CSV table of C-alpha atoms in Angstrom, one decimal:
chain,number,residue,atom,x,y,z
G,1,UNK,CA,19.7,117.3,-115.1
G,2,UNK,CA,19.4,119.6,-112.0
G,3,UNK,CA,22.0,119.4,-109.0
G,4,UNK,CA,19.3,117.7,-107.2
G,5,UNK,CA,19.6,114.7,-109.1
G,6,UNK,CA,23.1,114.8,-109.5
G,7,UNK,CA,23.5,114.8,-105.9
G,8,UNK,CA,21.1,111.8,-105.5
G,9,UNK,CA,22.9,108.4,-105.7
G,10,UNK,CA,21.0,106.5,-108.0
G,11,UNK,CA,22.9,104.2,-109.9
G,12,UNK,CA,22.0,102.6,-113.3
G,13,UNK,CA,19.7,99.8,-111.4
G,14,UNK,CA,16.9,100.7,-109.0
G,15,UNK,CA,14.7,98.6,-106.9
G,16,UNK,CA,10.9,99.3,-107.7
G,17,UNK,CA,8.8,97.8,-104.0
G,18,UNK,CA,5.7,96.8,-105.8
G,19,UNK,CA,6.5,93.5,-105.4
G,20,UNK,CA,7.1,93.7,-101.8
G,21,UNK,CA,3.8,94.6,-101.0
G,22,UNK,CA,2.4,91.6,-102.9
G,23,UNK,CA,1.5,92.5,-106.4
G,24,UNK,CA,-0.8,90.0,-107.5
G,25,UNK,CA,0.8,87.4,-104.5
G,26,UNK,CA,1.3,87.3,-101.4
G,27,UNK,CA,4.9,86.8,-99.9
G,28,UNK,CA,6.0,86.5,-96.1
G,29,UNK,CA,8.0,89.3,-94.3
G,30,UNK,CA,11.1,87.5,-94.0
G,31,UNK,CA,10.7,86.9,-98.3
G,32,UNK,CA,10.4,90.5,-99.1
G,33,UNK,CA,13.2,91.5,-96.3
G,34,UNK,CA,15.5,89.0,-98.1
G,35,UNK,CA,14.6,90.4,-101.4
G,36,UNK,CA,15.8,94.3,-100.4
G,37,UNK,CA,18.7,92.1,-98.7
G,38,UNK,CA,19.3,91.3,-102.3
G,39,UNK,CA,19.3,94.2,-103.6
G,40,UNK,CA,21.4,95.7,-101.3
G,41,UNK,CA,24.2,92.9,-101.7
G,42,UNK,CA,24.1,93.6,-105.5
G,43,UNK,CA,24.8,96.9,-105.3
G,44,UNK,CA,21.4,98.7,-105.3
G,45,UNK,CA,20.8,102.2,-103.6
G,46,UNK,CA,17.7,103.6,-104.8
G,47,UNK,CA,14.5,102.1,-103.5
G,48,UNK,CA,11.3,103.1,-105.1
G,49,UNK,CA,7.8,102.9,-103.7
G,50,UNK,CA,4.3,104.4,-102.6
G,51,UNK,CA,1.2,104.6,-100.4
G,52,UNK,CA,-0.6,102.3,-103.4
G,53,UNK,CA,1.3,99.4,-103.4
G,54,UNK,CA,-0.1,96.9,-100.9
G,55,UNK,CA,-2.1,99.8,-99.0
G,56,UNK,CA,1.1,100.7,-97.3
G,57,UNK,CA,2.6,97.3,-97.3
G,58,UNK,CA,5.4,98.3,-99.6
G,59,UNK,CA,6.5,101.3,-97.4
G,60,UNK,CA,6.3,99.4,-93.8
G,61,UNK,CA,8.3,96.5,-95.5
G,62,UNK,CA,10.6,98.7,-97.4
G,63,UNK,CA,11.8,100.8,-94.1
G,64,UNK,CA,11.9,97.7,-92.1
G,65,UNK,CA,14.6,96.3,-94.4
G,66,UNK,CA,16.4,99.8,-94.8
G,67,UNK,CA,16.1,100.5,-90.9
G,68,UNK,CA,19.9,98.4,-90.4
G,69,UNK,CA,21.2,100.5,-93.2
G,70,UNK,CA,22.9,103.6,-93.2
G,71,UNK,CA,20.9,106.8,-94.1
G,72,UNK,CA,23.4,108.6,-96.1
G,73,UNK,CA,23.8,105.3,-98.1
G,74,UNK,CA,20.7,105.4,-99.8
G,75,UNK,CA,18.0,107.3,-101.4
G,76,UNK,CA,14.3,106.6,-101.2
G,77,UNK,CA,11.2,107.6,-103.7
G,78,UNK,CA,7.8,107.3,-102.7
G,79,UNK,CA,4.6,109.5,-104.3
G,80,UNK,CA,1.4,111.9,-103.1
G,81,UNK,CA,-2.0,111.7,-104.6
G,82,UNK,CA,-3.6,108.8,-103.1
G,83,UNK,CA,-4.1,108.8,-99.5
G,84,UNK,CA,-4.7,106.1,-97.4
G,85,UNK,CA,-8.3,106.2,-95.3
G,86,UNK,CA,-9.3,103.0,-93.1
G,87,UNK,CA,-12.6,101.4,-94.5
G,88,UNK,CA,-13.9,99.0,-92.0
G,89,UNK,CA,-16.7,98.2,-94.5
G,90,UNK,CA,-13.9,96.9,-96.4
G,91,UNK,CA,-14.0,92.8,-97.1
G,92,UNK,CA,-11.9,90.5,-99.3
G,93,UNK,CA,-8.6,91.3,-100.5
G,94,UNK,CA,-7.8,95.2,-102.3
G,95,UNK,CA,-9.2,95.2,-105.4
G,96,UNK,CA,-6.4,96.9,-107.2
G,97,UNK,CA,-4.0,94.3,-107.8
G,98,UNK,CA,-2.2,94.1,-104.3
G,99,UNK,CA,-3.3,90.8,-102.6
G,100,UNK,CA,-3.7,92.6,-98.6
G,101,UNK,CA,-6.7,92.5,-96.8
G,102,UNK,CA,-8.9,95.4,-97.9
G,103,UNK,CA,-9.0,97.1,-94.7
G,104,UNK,CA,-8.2,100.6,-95.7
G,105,UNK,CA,-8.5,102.8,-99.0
G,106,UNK,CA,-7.5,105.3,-101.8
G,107,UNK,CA,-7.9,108.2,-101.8
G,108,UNK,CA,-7.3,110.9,-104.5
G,109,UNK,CA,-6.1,114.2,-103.0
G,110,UNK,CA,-4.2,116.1,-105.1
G,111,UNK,CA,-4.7,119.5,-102.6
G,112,UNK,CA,-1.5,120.7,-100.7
G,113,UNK,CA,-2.4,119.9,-97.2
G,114,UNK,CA,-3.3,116.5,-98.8
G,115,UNK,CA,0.4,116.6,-100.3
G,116,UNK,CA,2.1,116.9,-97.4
G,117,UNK,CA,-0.4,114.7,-95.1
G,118,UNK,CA,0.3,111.9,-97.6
G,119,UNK,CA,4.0,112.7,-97.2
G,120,UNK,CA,4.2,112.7,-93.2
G,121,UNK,CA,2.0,109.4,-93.5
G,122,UNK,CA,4.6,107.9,-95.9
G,123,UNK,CA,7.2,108.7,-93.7
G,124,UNK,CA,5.8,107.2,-90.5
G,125,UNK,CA,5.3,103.8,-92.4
G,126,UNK,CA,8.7,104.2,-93.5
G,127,UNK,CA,10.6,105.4,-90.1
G,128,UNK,CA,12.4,108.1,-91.9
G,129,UNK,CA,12.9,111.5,-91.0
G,130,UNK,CA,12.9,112.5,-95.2
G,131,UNK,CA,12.4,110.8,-98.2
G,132,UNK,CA,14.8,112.1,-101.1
G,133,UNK,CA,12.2,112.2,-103.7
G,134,UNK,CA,8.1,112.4,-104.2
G,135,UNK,CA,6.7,111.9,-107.7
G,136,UNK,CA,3.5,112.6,-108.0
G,137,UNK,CA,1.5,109.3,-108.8
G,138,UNK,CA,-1.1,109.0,-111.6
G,139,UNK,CA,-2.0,112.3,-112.2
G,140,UNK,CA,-3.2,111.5,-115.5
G,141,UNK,CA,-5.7,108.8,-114.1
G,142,UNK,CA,-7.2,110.9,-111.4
G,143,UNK,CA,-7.1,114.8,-112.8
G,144,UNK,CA,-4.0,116.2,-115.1
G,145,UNK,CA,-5.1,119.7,-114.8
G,146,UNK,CA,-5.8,119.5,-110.8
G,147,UNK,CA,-1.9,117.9,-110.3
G,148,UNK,CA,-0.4,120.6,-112.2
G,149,UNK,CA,-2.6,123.8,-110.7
G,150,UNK,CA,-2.3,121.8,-107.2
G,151,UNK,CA,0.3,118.7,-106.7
G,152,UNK,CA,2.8,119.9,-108.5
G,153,UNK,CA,3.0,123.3,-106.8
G,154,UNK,CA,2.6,121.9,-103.5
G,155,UNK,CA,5.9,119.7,-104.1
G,156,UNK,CA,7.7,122.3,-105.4
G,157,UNK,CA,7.4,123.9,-102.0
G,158,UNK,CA,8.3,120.8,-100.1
G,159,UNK,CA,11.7,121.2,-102.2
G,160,UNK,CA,12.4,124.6,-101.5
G,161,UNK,CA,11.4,123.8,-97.9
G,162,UNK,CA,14.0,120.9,-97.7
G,163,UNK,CA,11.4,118.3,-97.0
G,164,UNK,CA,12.5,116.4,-100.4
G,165,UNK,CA,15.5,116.7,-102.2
G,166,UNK,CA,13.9,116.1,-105.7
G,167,UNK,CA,10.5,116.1,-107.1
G,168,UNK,CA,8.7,114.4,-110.2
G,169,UNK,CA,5.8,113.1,-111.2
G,170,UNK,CA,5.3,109.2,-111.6
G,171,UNK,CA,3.1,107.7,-115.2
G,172,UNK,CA,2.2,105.6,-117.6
G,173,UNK,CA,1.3,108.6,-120.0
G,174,UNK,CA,4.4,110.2,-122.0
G,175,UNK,CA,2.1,113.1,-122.8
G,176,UNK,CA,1.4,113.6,-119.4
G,177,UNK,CA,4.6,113.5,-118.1
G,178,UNK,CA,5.3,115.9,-121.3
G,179,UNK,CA,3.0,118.4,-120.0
G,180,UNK,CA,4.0,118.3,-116.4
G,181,UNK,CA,7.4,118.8,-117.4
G,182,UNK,CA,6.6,122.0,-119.1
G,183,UNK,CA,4.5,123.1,-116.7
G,184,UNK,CA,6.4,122.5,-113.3
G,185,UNK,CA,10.2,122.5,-112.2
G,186,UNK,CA,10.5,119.0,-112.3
G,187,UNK,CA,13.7,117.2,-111.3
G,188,UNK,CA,12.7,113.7,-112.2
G,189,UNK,CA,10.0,112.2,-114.5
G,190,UNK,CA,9.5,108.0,-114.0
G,191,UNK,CA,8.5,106.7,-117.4
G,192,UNK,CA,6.6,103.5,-116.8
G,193,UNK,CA,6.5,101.2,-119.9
G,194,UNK,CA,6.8,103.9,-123.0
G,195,UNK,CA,11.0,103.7,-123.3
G,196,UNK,CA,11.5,100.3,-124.0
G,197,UNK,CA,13.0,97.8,-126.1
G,198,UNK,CA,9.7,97.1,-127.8
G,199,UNK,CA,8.7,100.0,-128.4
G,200,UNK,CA,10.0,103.9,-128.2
G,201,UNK,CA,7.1,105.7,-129.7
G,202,UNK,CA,8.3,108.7,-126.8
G,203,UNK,CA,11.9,109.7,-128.0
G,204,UNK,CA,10.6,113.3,-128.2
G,205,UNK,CA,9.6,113.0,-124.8
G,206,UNK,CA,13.1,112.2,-123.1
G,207,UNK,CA,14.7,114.8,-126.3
G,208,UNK,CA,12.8,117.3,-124.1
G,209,UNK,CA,13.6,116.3,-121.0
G,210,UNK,CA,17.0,116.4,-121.7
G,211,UNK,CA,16.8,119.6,-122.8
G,212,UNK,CA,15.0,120.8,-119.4
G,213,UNK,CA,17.5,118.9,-117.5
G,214,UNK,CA,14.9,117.0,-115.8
G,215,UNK,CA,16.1,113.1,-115.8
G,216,UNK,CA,13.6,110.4,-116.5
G,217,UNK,CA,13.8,107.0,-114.5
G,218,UNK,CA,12.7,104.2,-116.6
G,219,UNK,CA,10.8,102.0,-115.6
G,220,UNK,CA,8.5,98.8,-116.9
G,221,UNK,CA,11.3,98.0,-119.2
G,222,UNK,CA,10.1,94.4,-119.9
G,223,UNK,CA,6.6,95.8,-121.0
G,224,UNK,CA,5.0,94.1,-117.9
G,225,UNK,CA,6.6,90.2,-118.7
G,226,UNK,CA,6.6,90.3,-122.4
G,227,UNK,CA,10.2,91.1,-123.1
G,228,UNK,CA,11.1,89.2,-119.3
G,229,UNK,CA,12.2,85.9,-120.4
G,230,UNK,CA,15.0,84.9,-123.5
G,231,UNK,CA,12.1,82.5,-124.6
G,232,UNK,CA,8.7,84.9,-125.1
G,233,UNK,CA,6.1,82.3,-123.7
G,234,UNK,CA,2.6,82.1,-125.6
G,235,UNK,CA,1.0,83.4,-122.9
G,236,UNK,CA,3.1,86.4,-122.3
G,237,UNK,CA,1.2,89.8,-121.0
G,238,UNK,CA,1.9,93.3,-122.0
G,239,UNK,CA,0.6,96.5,-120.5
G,240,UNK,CA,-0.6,94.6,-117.3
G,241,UNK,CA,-3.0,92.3,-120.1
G,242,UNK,CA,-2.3,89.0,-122.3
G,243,UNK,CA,0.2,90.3,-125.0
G,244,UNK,CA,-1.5,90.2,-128.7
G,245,UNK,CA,-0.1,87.5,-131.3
G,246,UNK,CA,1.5,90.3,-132.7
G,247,UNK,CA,3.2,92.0,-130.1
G,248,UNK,CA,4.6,88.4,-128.7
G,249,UNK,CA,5.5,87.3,-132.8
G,250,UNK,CA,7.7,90.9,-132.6
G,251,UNK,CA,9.1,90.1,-129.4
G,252,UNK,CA,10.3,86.7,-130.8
G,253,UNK,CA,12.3,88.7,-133.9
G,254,UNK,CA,14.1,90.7,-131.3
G,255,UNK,CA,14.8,87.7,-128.6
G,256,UNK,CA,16.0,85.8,-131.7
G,257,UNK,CA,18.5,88.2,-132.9
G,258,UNK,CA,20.0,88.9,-129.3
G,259,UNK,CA,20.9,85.1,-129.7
G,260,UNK,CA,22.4,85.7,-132.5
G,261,UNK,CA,24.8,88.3,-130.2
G,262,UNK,CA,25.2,85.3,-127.3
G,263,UNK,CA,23.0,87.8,-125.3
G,264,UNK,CA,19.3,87.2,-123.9
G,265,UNK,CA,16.6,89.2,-124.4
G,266,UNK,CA,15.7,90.3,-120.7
G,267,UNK,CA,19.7,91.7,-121.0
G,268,UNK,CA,19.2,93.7,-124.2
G,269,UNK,CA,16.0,95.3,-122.7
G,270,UNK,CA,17.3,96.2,-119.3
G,271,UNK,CA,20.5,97.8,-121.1
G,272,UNK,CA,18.7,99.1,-123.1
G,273,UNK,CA,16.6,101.3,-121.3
G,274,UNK,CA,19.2,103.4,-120.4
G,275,UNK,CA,20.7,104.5,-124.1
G,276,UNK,CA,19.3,107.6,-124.1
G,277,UNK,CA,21.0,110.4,-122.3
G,278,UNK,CA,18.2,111.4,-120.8
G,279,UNK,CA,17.4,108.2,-118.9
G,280,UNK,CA,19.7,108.6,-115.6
G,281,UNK,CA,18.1,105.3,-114.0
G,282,UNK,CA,16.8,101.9,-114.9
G,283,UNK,CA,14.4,100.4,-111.9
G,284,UNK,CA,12.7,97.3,-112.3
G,285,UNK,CA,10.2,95.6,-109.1
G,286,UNK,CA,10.5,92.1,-107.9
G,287,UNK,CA,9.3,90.0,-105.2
G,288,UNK,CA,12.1,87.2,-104.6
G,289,UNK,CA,15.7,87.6,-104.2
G,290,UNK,CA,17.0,85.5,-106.9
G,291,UNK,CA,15.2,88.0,-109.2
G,292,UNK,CA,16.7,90.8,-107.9
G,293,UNK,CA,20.2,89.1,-108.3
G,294,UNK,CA,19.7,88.2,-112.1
G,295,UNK,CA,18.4,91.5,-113.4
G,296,UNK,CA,21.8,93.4,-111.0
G,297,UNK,CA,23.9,90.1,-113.5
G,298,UNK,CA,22.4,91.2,-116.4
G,299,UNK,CA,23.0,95.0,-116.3
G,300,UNK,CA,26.3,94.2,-115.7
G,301,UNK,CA,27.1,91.7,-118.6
G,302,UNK,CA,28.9,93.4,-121.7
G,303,UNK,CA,27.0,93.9,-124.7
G,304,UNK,CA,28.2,94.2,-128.6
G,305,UNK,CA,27.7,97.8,-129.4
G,306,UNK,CA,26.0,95.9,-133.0
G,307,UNK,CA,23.5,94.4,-131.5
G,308,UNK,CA,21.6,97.3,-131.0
G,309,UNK,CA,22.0,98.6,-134.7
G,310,UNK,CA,20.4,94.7,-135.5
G,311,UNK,CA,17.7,95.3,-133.0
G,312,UNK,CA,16.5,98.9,-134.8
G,313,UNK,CA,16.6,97.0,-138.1
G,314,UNK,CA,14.4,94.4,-136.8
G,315,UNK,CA,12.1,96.5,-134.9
G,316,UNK,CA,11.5,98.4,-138.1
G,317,UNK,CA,10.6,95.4,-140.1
């Protein structure tokens, strides 16, 4: 990958901030301070968030807890393309998942000024003077070919400005990702969800990005719960949804021959994620300290180099 990312201090563990700016709950301040805390004490130096999660939430609570820290210690991600406009109209909670009052709103600017508005905003919730990476968020969801003739330029030129250290683009979508890779000097693509334990249908992808030298941080390795626990509940979700029979049955194969190995299913899909040679980070969100603590326990733990040999056969079957 380039220097840029070399020269970041990632680690094999990241912290993804969703969580702090309560996805699907709400926590308290001193919770989500004492879950970076966490983080922190185990080890953890890349902190990963945006303007979407929690309407800003994530960032304010994110730079609070960093604030004691020392700058040259850690690096910080967050992502352009949804701006943040206040919407007095607004009532209720957000309706996007984040449970914060719905007093401001998204929106999709993908232009440069818009780039580097939603950067300066970012960096006032943060209190930093630079964040060391901005992926651009979503670009499949909002307007592929407007992130690549627009976004993607307009971080580029943050980069060569010294604004960011490293730029990427964040999604869901392995083709997107594929075709912003090709299409943009990318340092970083964040995979959410498509390299995973359960399924890795976008091996070409991260071949390619390998070949570019563009690293990919993984990230959703637990297929949003399904592949979370050693015991895969009945009513285990996948893809932000309840899991199909089928998905959880398959699930239950590979849990049951980690046990085989004396090692638990959340373990062998957090390792996991980071086999291919592409992959130079694994971050995964959470919202309570003791969380943060166990996934840092099990990255650690030792693994027999068979088990993943048995996995592939089972996943197969």
């Amino acid at each position: 990958m380039g220097a840029a990312v070399n020269a970041l201090p990632l680690g094999a563990l990241g912290f993804g901030a969703a969580g702090i700016g309560n996805l699907y709950r709400a926590i308290p301040d001193a919770q989500a301070l004492a879950t970076v805390d966490a983080a922190w004490d185990a080890g953890i130096r890349y902190f990963d968030t945006a303007p979407h999660y929690g309407l800003g939430l994530s960032e304010r609570r994110l730079g609070a807890a960093l604030a004691v820290r020392p700058r040259d210690e850690f690096t910080v991600s967050t992502k352009v393309g949804r701006l943040l406009e206040p919407h007095p109209e607004g009532s209720g909670t957000d309706k996007e998942g984040f449970d914060v009052p719905a007093t401001s709103r998204r929106v999709w600017d993908f232009s440069e000024s818009g780039v580097r508005r939603s950067i300066e905003e970012s960096l006032e919730r943060l209190g930093l003077d630079h964040v060391d990476i901005a992926y651009l968020h979503d670009p499949d969801v909002h307007d592929l070919q407007s992130g690549i003739a627009h976004a993607l330029p307009a971080l580029e030129k943050l980069r060569d400005e010294g604004l960011v250290r490293a730029i990427g683009v964040g999604t869901n979508s392995a083709e997107a990702a594929l075709v912003c890779a090709e299409e943009a000097d990318l340092d970083l693509v964040m995979l959410a969800g498509r390299y995973t334990l359960l399924e890795q249908p976008d091996v070409p992808l991260l071949d390619r990005c390998l070949a570019l030298r563009t690293g990919v941080v993984n990230v959703g390795v637990f297929n949003s719960g399904l592949l979370a626990r050693p015991d895969v509940p009945d009513d285990a979700h996948y893809n932000y949804e309840r899991a199909p029979q089928n998905l959880v049955s398959r699930a239950r194969r590979l849990a049951a021959v980690c046990r085989e190995f004396g090692v638990e299913l959340p373990t062998a899909a957090l390792q996991f994620g980071l086999r291919h040679p592409a992959v130079v980070n694994v971050t995964v969100g959470a919202g309570r300290p003791e969380h943060v603590a166990a996934n840092a326990a099990r990255m650690a733990e030792t693994v027999p180099e068979e088990l993943w040999d048995a996995l592939e056969a089972a996943r197969r079957d």
